[in-house]
Amino acid sequence: MIWVICHFIVNAYKKVRDSKLRKDKIVEKTGGDSSIMTIPDSGFMMENGVSCLPCTPQEEKKMVTDLRNESERSLKEGNLYFVISSRWFRTWERYVGIDADENLIGNQSSDFRHMNGASLIMAERPGPIDNSDIVENGSDCDCKDNEIQLRRMLTEGQDYVLVPQGVWEKLYEWYKGGPSLPRKMILQGFYHRKYNVEVYPLCLKLIDSRDDSQSIIWLSRKASVTELFQKVCALRGIERDKACIWDYFNKRKHARLIVSNKSLEEANLQMDQDILLEEVDGCHSSRFGMDSTGNELALVSLEPSRSPLTIARGPTLSNGHSSGYRSNLYPGSSLSSGLTDMDDGFDAYNSVRKGEKGGLAGLQNLGNTCFMNSALQCLVHTPPLVEYFLKDYSDEINTENPLGMHGELALAFGELLRKSWSSGRTAIAPRVFKGKLARFAPQFSGYNQHDSQELLAFLLDGLHEDLNRVKQKPYIEMKDSDGRPDEEVAAECWKNHKARNDSVIVDVCQGQYKSTLVCPVCSKISITFDPFMYLSLPLPSTITRTMTVTVFYGDGSCLPMPYAVSVLKNGFCKDLLLALGTACCLKSDESLVLAEVYGNKIYRFLESPLEPLISIKDDERIVAFRFKKKGMGKTKLVIFHRWQEKFTTDYLRIGTGLFGTPLVTYLGEDQPSGANIETAVSKVLSPFKRTYPSAKAHIGKENGFLSDGLDEQCGSSDAMSVANAELEVTSSTDLSLPLLLIDDSFMNFKAFKKDTFFESGKILRVVLDWTDKEQELYDANYLKDIPEIHKAGFAAKKTRQEAISLSSCLDAFLMEEPLGPDDMWYCPRCKEHRQAIKKLDLWMLPEIIVFHLKRFTYGRYLKNKIDTFVNFPIHNLDLSKYVMNKDGQSCVYELYAISNHYGGLGGGHYTAYAKLVDENRWYHFDDSHVSPVNESDVKTSAAYLLFYKRVRTESKVETGEASHSHFIS
């Protein structure tokens, strides 16, 4: 029908087009103006004699897909992409069928799934492209192009999408609208080069010292300083040789920018920072300039830092003198430039005032960098790392590691740590560090909010590679465990790991866990021992789901009862059966059969124990039939229910008019008869027998089922006549129950007698027509209102947010569970990818252990944060029961830092709590602001990353027991 309508519309468009062409000819002959003509009621503009007849949705979809694929094949720096509002683009996707084809799979409701696509509705064609919801009101840009700027803090996918230039041109040709928001593709990264679209170019605030005027400059982070000079000179009408531009971060002169090919990102210029323009004499020395009052001043050069805070010595003494400075660690390398105290807004020579404590410096927010500041504060307050970076670590810098940054990241972090412990309470702007981090991990190069855990992972990995003591990594072939003792395999794996990875990060932060995989088909067991740098702990509510299943007694011994059980989200039907059996006290000689009920029919039997539970949606209704194992015969009998008074010819033809939940039982006879069927039906119905003669007043709630007065009378005279005809057919048999035999299509109804015999081993289906007699004998309310697997609203009222413990999160992390369908394991025996059963165990703990509480859940259309309070110990965290390897190491830990996340996704804020161990006091680090906090106040529902250090007993310290760490806290 839909295609007929589409064909009709296309033919109508053709008639409009032909009519228009005829009119064009007439106008042309009469000399009239035919440049623009609108055909009444057509809805499409005709311009310059060309029809604007749109393509079909399928054509638009194909063209856009082809253009996207072509763009992916020709990625290069400088390619243009265009920003489009997600709101408009999703409308277009629905129109061309992308949602129906790709996005609804796996997320559709049961109703949509069972309709088999019969209800597919064409979405309306979207109007003009509308980007008004993602752009700033007007433009504060003072540049030549007067570019329209995006609103800040937008998220790709959620607020906007990026399309290649060819796609934008097609969409604009079809829909017009706008405004146009072009953005260039840039290449980022140090060794791992990555293409990114620069959605937010660098915004710089230009202050002209000649008249104190202010302007806004928009440039790519990859633009050179030369390009910045060109733009500034053109904008302010000044000759280049007379222009002096300063890095004016925090309204303070940091460095004079020199015309060069150095990028603005390499010059450490930040989003929204100030730059200062001064006019100087063209022949003036490049080493000196004049301020706005005409006074000469020394320019800050971009030479190596010559402060006492060098890796050769550590913090300066109070008199400001130090010795042993190495002015050029690696001649000719990038280590010899870019690391200056002034870059971070900190004057090392006048840093420490008498009586001030170290470790209390805040970190300035450089534009949504609170996530970075939070993680950094936790690390710069990690005792073993403080000890390491305050000493001379230059000999361990690995400049040859292709996975590192020639030591630049380690130097930048070390410089930042030393300043943090030497600056008293002076806030530091970590611009140099942010630039180095962005080169190592380009995903952090922009100005959007990120995840502090992701940054921590990349930072630890980058520091490890820059400080790896292994210069040439040997090739090592991994061996299977092959039944060898765990101690032997674990030691071998750790030795192999240390042969390739040996750094302070490995010494301090890395432990080892045991991973066991079991193939669900061939039972192949694979055991590996892998290093870990942190533990990502799921909150119990994120890995389990509550499922409500109604249990019916197949032998008719009891009334049905709903049970709510907790199972793993990625579990199987066998897990549901196990939990359900425990809940309903299933006996050893009993068995359960699961089935999905839809439309008052058995939609499917869930007979495979390895059926994934993710195939069962929350809005489905699942029942279980309970049987004695010895009573489960060869022939399965399914009993459906109809209201006999409601029959019409349509009901008889398509098999509707059913109500309630079908009942299932077994026929034990080798060749069952009609009499056996009637006996089985009577037995299954026996629990529903009324204890009083009339049911007319039976309205209420029993056993979790809602009754709604099922004895109402309805139906037309035609329906009654059909029903009477049915009664005559039924009464002609010798059955006392009004039963009819039906096929699996519900289109053929057939009467049978008690002496009718049936073939064994098949599924027999009968329908019970409920007459007044059956309604008086049995209470049908127990067959109705079967609860859904999960009712969100009901669960929200029933379940309150309760605190969970860190130990319960650990239990969930170490729980045996099947791999997800997107994380299949290749079984070497089956030679197939299998959804294996995975079990993790902690084997060896590190000196510093970081727990990541997985508060964020991500899906294509659903992103959520869990604010549940996790109760974690501050002192005496004993992990001994979780560690398999009893090597005599202390398993008791003490908390010393926390990374907190407040708010929701995208618009949240990160802070940190850190303990100064020497003074045994906690502090709150909120970007630049630092304040003391009581120990009792650091436990909140915002806790995201927990940092613990090992507590060593005096006996172990005195005896000098060996550890895989070089540092003792």
JSON list of N, CA, C and O in Angstrom, two decimals, residues 158-186:
[
{"chain": "A", "resi": 158, "resn": "GLN", "atom": "N", "xyz": [25.34, 13.84, 20.13]},
{"chain": "A", "resi": 158, "resn": "GLN", "atom": "CA", "xyz": [24.20, 14.26, 20.94]},
{"chain": "A", "resi": 158, "resn": "GLN", "atom": "C", "xyz": [23.65, 15.60, 20.49]},
{"chain": "A", "resi": 158, "resn": "GLN", "atom": "O", "xyz": [22.44, 15.78, 20.36]},
{"chain": "A", "resi": 159, "resn": "ASP", "atom": "N", "xyz": [24.55, 16.58, 20.25]},
{"chain": "A", "resi": 159, "resn": "ASP", "atom": "CA", "xyz": [24.11, 17.92, 19.85]},
{"chain": "A", "resi": 159, "resn": "ASP", "atom": "C", "xyz": [24.33, 18.20, 18.36]},
{"chain": "A", "resi": 159, "resn": "ASP", "atom": "O", "xyz": [23.58, 18.96, 17.76]},
{"chain": "A", "resi": 160, "resn": "TYR", "atom": "N", "xyz": [25.36, 17.60, 17.79]},
{"chain": "A", "resi": 160, "resn": "TYR", "atom": "CA", "xyz": [25.65, 17.86, 16.39]},
{"chain": "A", "resi": 160, "resn": "TYR", "atom": "C", "xyz": [26.26, 16.63, 15.75]},
{"chain": "A", "resi": 160, "resn": "TYR", "atom": "O", "xyz": [26.72, 15.70, 16.43]},
{"chain": "A", "resi": 161, "resn": "VAL", "atom": "N", "xyz": [26.25, 16.62, 14.42]},
{"chain": "A", "resi": 161, "resn": "VAL", "atom": "CA", "xyz": [26.94, 15.59, 13.64]},
{"chain": "A", "resi": 161, "resn": "VAL", "atom": "C", "xyz": [27.86, 16.30, 12.66]},
{"chain": "A", "resi": 161, "resn": "VAL", "atom": "O", "xyz": [27.67, 17.48, 12.33]},
{"chain": "A", "resi": 162, "resn": "LEU", "atom": "N", "xyz": [28.87, 15.57, 12.19]},
{"chain": "A", "resi": 162, "resn": "LEU", "atom": "CA", "xyz": [29.81, 16.09, 11.21]},
{"chain": "A", "resi": 162, "resn": "LEU", "atom": "C", "xyz": [29.62, 15.34, 9.90]},
{"chain": "A", "resi": 162, "resn": "LEU", "atom": "O", "xyz": [29.59, 14.11, 9.88]},
{"chain": "A", "resi": 163, "resn": "VAL", "atom": "N", "xyz": [29.46, 16.08, 8.81]},
{"chain": "A", "resi": 163, "resn": "VAL", "atom": "CA", "xyz": [29.30, 15.45, 7.50]},
{"chain": "A", "resi": 163, "resn": "VAL", "atom": "C", "xyz": [30.35, 16.01, 6.55]},
{"chain": "A", "resi": 163, "resn": "VAL", "atom": "O", "xyz": [30.74, 17.19, 6.65]},
{"chain": "A", "resi": 164, "resn": "PRO", "atom": "N", "xyz": [30.85, 15.20, 5.63]},
{"chain": "A", "resi": 164, "resn": "PRO", "atom": "CA", "xyz": [31.84, 15.69, 4.65]},
{"chain": "A", "resi": 164, "resn": "PRO", "atom": "C", "xyz": [31.25, 16.78, 3.76]},
{"chain": "A", "resi": 164, "resn": "PRO", "atom": "O", "xyz": [30.02, 16.94, 3.67]},
{"chain": "A", "resi": 165, "resn": "GLN", "atom": "N", "xyz": [32.13, 17.50, 3.11]},
{"chain": "A", "resi": 165, "resn": "GLN", "atom": "CA", "xyz": [31.70, 18.62, 2.28]},
{"chain": "A", "resi": 165, "resn": "GLN", "atom": "C", "xyz": [30.71, 18.18, 1.21]},
{"chain": "A", "resi": 165, "resn": "GLN", "atom": "O", "xyz": [29.70, 18.86, 0.96]},
{"chain": "A", "resi": 166, "resn": "GLY", "atom": "N", "xyz": [30.97, 17.04, 0.55]},
{"chain": "A", "resi": 166, "resn": "GLY", "atom": "CA", "xyz": [30.06, 16.57, -0.49]},
{"chain": "A", "resi": 166, "resn": "GLY", "atom": "C", "xyz": [28.66, 16.29, 0.04]},
{"chain": "A", "resi": 166, "resn": "GLY", "atom": "O", "xyz": [27.65, 16.57, -0.64]},
{"chain": "A", "resi": 167, "resn": "VAL", "atom": "N", "xyz": [28.57, 15.74, 1.24]},
{"chain": "A", "resi": 167, "resn": "VAL", "atom": "CA", "xyz": [27.26, 15.46, 1.83]},
{"chain": "A", "resi": 167, "resn": "VAL", "atom": "C", "xyz": [26.54, 16.77, 2.14]},
{"chain": "A", "resi": 167, "resn": "VAL", "atom": "O", "xyz": [25.34, 16.91, 1.88]},
{"chain": "A", "resi": 168, "resn": "TRP", "atom": "N", "xyz": [27.26, 17.74, 2.71]},
{"chain": "A", "resi": 168, "resn": "TRP", "atom": "CA", "xyz": [26.64, 19.02, 3.02]},
{"chain": "A", "resi": 168, "resn": "TRP", "atom": "C", "xyz": [26.10, 19.69, 1.74]},
{"chain": "A", "resi": 168, "resn": "TRP", "atom": "O", "xyz": [24.98, 20.22, 1.74]},
{"chain": "A", "resi": 169, "resn": "GLU", "atom": "N", "xyz": [26.89, 19.65, 0.67]},
{"chain": "A", "resi": 169, "resn": "GLU", "atom": "CA", "xyz": [26.44, 20.30, -0.56]},
{"chain": "A", "resi": 169, "resn": "GLU", "atom": "C", "xyz": [25.17, 19.66, -1.09]},
{"chain": "A", "resi": 169, "resn": "GLU", "atom": "O", "xyz": [24.27, 20.34, -1.60]},
{"chain": "A", "resi": 170, "resn": "LYS", "atom": "N", "xyz": [25.05, 18.33, -0.99]},
{"chain": "A", "resi": 170, "resn": "LYS", "atom": "CA", "xyz": [23.84, 17.64, -1.43]},
{"chain": "A", "resi": 170, "resn": "LYS", "atom": "C", "xyz": [22.65, 18.01, -0.54]},
{"chain": "A", "resi": 170, "resn": "LYS", "atom": "O", "xyz": [21.55, 18.31, -1.02]},
{"chain": "A", "resi": 171, "resn": "LEU", "atom": "N", "xyz": [22.87, 17.96, 0.77]},
{"chain": "A", "resi": 171, "resn": "LEU", "atom": "CA", "xyz": [21.78, 18.29, 1.69]},
{"chain": "A", "resi": 171, "resn": "LEU", "atom": "C", "xyz": [21.32, 19.73, 1.50]},
{"chain": "A", "resi": 171, "resn": "LEU", "atom": "O", "xyz": [20.12, 20.02, 1.54]},
{"chain": "A", "resi": 172, "resn": "TYR", "atom": "N", "xyz": [22.28, 20.61, 1.29]},
{"chain": "A", "resi": 172, "resn": "TYR", "atom": "CA", "xyz": [21.91, 22.01, 1.09]},
{"chain": "A", "resi": 172, "resn": "TYR", "atom": "C", "xyz": [21.18, 22.19, -0.24]},
{"chain": "A", "resi": 172, "resn": "TYR", "atom": "O", "xyz": [20.25, 23.00, -0.34]},
{"chain": "A", "resi": 173, "resn": "GLU", "atom": "N", "xyz": [21.58, 21.43, -1.25]},
{"chain": "A", "resi": 173, "resn": "GLU", "atom": "CA", "xyz": [20.89, 21.49, -2.55]},
{"chain": "A", "resi": 173, "resn": "GLU", "atom": "C", "xyz": [19.44, 21.05, -2.41]},
{"chain": "A", "resi": 173, "resn": "GLU", "atom": "O", "xyz": [18.54, 21.62, -3.02]},
{"chain": "A", "resi": 174, "resn": "TRP", "atom": "N", "xyz": [19.21, 20.03, -1.57]},
{"chain": "A", "resi": 174, "resn": "TRP", "atom": "CA", "xyz": [17.85, 19.49, -1.41]},
{"chain": "A", "resi": 174, "resn": "TRP", "atom": "C", "xyz": [16.99, 20.32, -0.45]},
{"chain": "A", "resi": 174, "resn": "TRP", "atom": "O", "xyz": [15.80, 20.46, -0.66]},
{"chain": "A", "resi": 175, "resn": "TYR", "atom": "N", "xyz": [17.63, 20.87, 0.60]},
{"chain": "A", "resi": 175, "resn": "TYR", "atom": "CA", "xyz": [16.81, 21.44, 1.68]},
{"chain": "A", "resi": 175, "resn": "TYR", "atom": "C", "xyz": [17.07, 22.92, 1.96]},
{"chain": "A", "resi": 175, "resn": "TYR", "atom": "O", "xyz": [16.28, 23.55, 2.66]},
{"chain": "A", "resi": 176, "resn": "LYS", "atom": "N", "xyz": [18.19, 23.48, 1.46]},
{"chain": "A", "resi": 176, "resn": "LYS", "atom": "CA", "xyz": [18.58, 24.86, 1.77]},
{"chain": "A", "resi": 176, "resn": "LYS", "atom": "C", "xyz": [18.75, 25.00, 3.29]},
{"chain": "A", "resi": 176, "resn": "LYS", "atom": "O", "xyz": [19.07, 24.06, 3.97]},
{"chain": "A", "resi": 177, "resn": "GLY", "atom": "N", "xyz": [18.55, 26.22, 3.80]},
{"chain": "A", "resi": 177, "resn": "GLY", "atom": "CA", "xyz": [18.66, 26.45, 5.23]},
{"chain": "A", "resi": 177, "resn": "GLY", "atom": "C", "xyz": [20.09, 26.73, 5.66]},
{"chain": "A", "resi": 177, "resn": "GLY", "atom": "O", "xyz": [20.95, 27.14, 4.88]},
{"chain": "A", "resi": 178, "resn": "GLY", "atom": "N", "xyz": [20.37, 26.50, 6.92]},
{"chain": "A", "resi": 178, "resn": "GLY", "atom": "CA", "xyz": [21.71, 26.75, 7.45]},
{"chain": "A", "resi": 178, "resn": "GLY", "atom": "C", "xyz": [21.64, 27.24, 8.89]},
{"chain": "A", "resi": 178, "resn": "GLY", "atom": "O", "xyz": [20.72, 26.90, 9.62]},
{"chain": "A", "resi": 179, "resn": "PRO", "atom": "N", "xyz": [22.62, 28.06, 9.34]},
{"chain": "A", "resi": 179, "resn": "PRO", "atom": "CA", "xyz": [23.76, 28.56, 8.56]},
{"chain": "A", "resi": 179, "resn": "PRO", "atom": "C", "xyz": [24.81, 27.49, 8.31]},
{"chain": "A", "resi": 179, "resn": "PRO", "atom": "O", "xyz": [24.85, 26.47, 8.99]},
{"chain": "A", "resi": 180, "resn": "SER", "atom": "N", "xyz": [25.68, 27.78, 7.35]},
{"chain": "A", "resi": 180, "resn": "SER", "atom": "CA", "xyz": [26.77, 26.87, 7.01]},
{"chain": "A", "resi": 180, "resn": "SER", "atom": "C", "xyz": [27.86, 26.98, 8.07]},
{"chain": "A", "resi": 180, "resn": "SER", "atom": "O", "xyz": [28.27, 28.08, 8.44]},
{"chain": "A", "resi": 181, "resn": "LEU", "atom": "N", "xyz": [28.32, 25.82, 8.57]},
{"chain": "A", "resi": 181, "resn": "LEU", "atom": "CA", "xyz": [29.33, 25.78, 9.63]},
{"chain": "A", "resi": 181, "resn": "LEU", "atom": "C", "xyz": [30.49, 24.89, 9.20]},
{"chain": "A", "resi": 181, "resn": "LEU", "atom": "O", "xyz": [30.60, 23.74, 9.63]},
{"chain": "A", "resi": 182, "resn": "PRO", "atom": "N", "xyz": [31.36, 25.38, 8.32]},
{"chain": "A", "resi": 182, "resn": "PRO", "atom": "CA", "xyz": [32.49, 24.55, 7.85]},
{"chain": "A", "resi": 182, "resn": "PRO", "atom": "C", "xyz": [33.58, 24.44, 8.90]},
{"chain": "A", "resi": 182, "resn": "PRO", "atom": "O", "xyz": [33.86, 25.39, 9.63]},
{"chain": "A", "resi": 183, "resn": "ARG", "atom": "N", "xyz": [34.19, 23.27, 8.95]},
{"chain": "A", "resi": 183, "resn": "ARG", "atom": "CA", "xyz": [35.31, 23.03, 9.86]},
{"chain": "A", "resi": 183, "resn": "ARG", "atom": "C", "xyz": [36.34, 22.18, 9.14]},
{"chain": "A", "resi": 183, "resn": "ARG", "atom": "O", "xyz": [36.00, 21.30, 8.35]},
{"chain": "A", "resi": 184, "resn": "LYS", "atom": "N", "xyz": [37.63, 22.41, 9.44]},
{"chain": "A", "resi": 184, "resn": "LYS", "atom": "CA", "xyz": [38.70, 21.70, 8.75]},
{"chain": "A", "resi": 184, "resn": "LYS", "atom": "C", "xyz": [39.16, 20.48, 9.54]},
{"chain": "A", "resi": 184, "resn": "LYS", "atom": "O", "xyz": [39.11, 20.45, 10.77]},
{"chain": "A", "resi": 185, "resn": "MET", "atom": "N", "xyz": [39.63, 19.49, 8.79]},
{"chain": "A", "resi": 185, "resn": "MET", "atom": "CA", "xyz": [40.22, 18.31, 9.40]},
{"chain": "A", "resi": 185, "resn": "MET", "atom": "C", "xyz": [41.70, 18.57, 9.65]},
{"chain": "A", "resi": 185, "resn": "MET", "atom": "O", "xyz": [42.41, 19.10, 8.77]},
{"chain": "A", "resi": 186, "resn": "ILE", "atom": "N", "xyz": [42.16, 18.21, 10.86]},
{"chain": "A", "resi": 186, "resn": "ILE", "atom": "CA", "xyz": [43.57, 18.40, 11.19]},
{"chain": "A", "resi": 186, "resn": "ILE", "atom": "C", "xyz": [44.16, 17.04, 11.58]},
{"chain": "A", "resi": 186, "resn": "ILE", "atom": "O", "xyz": [43.44, 16.11, 11.93]}
]
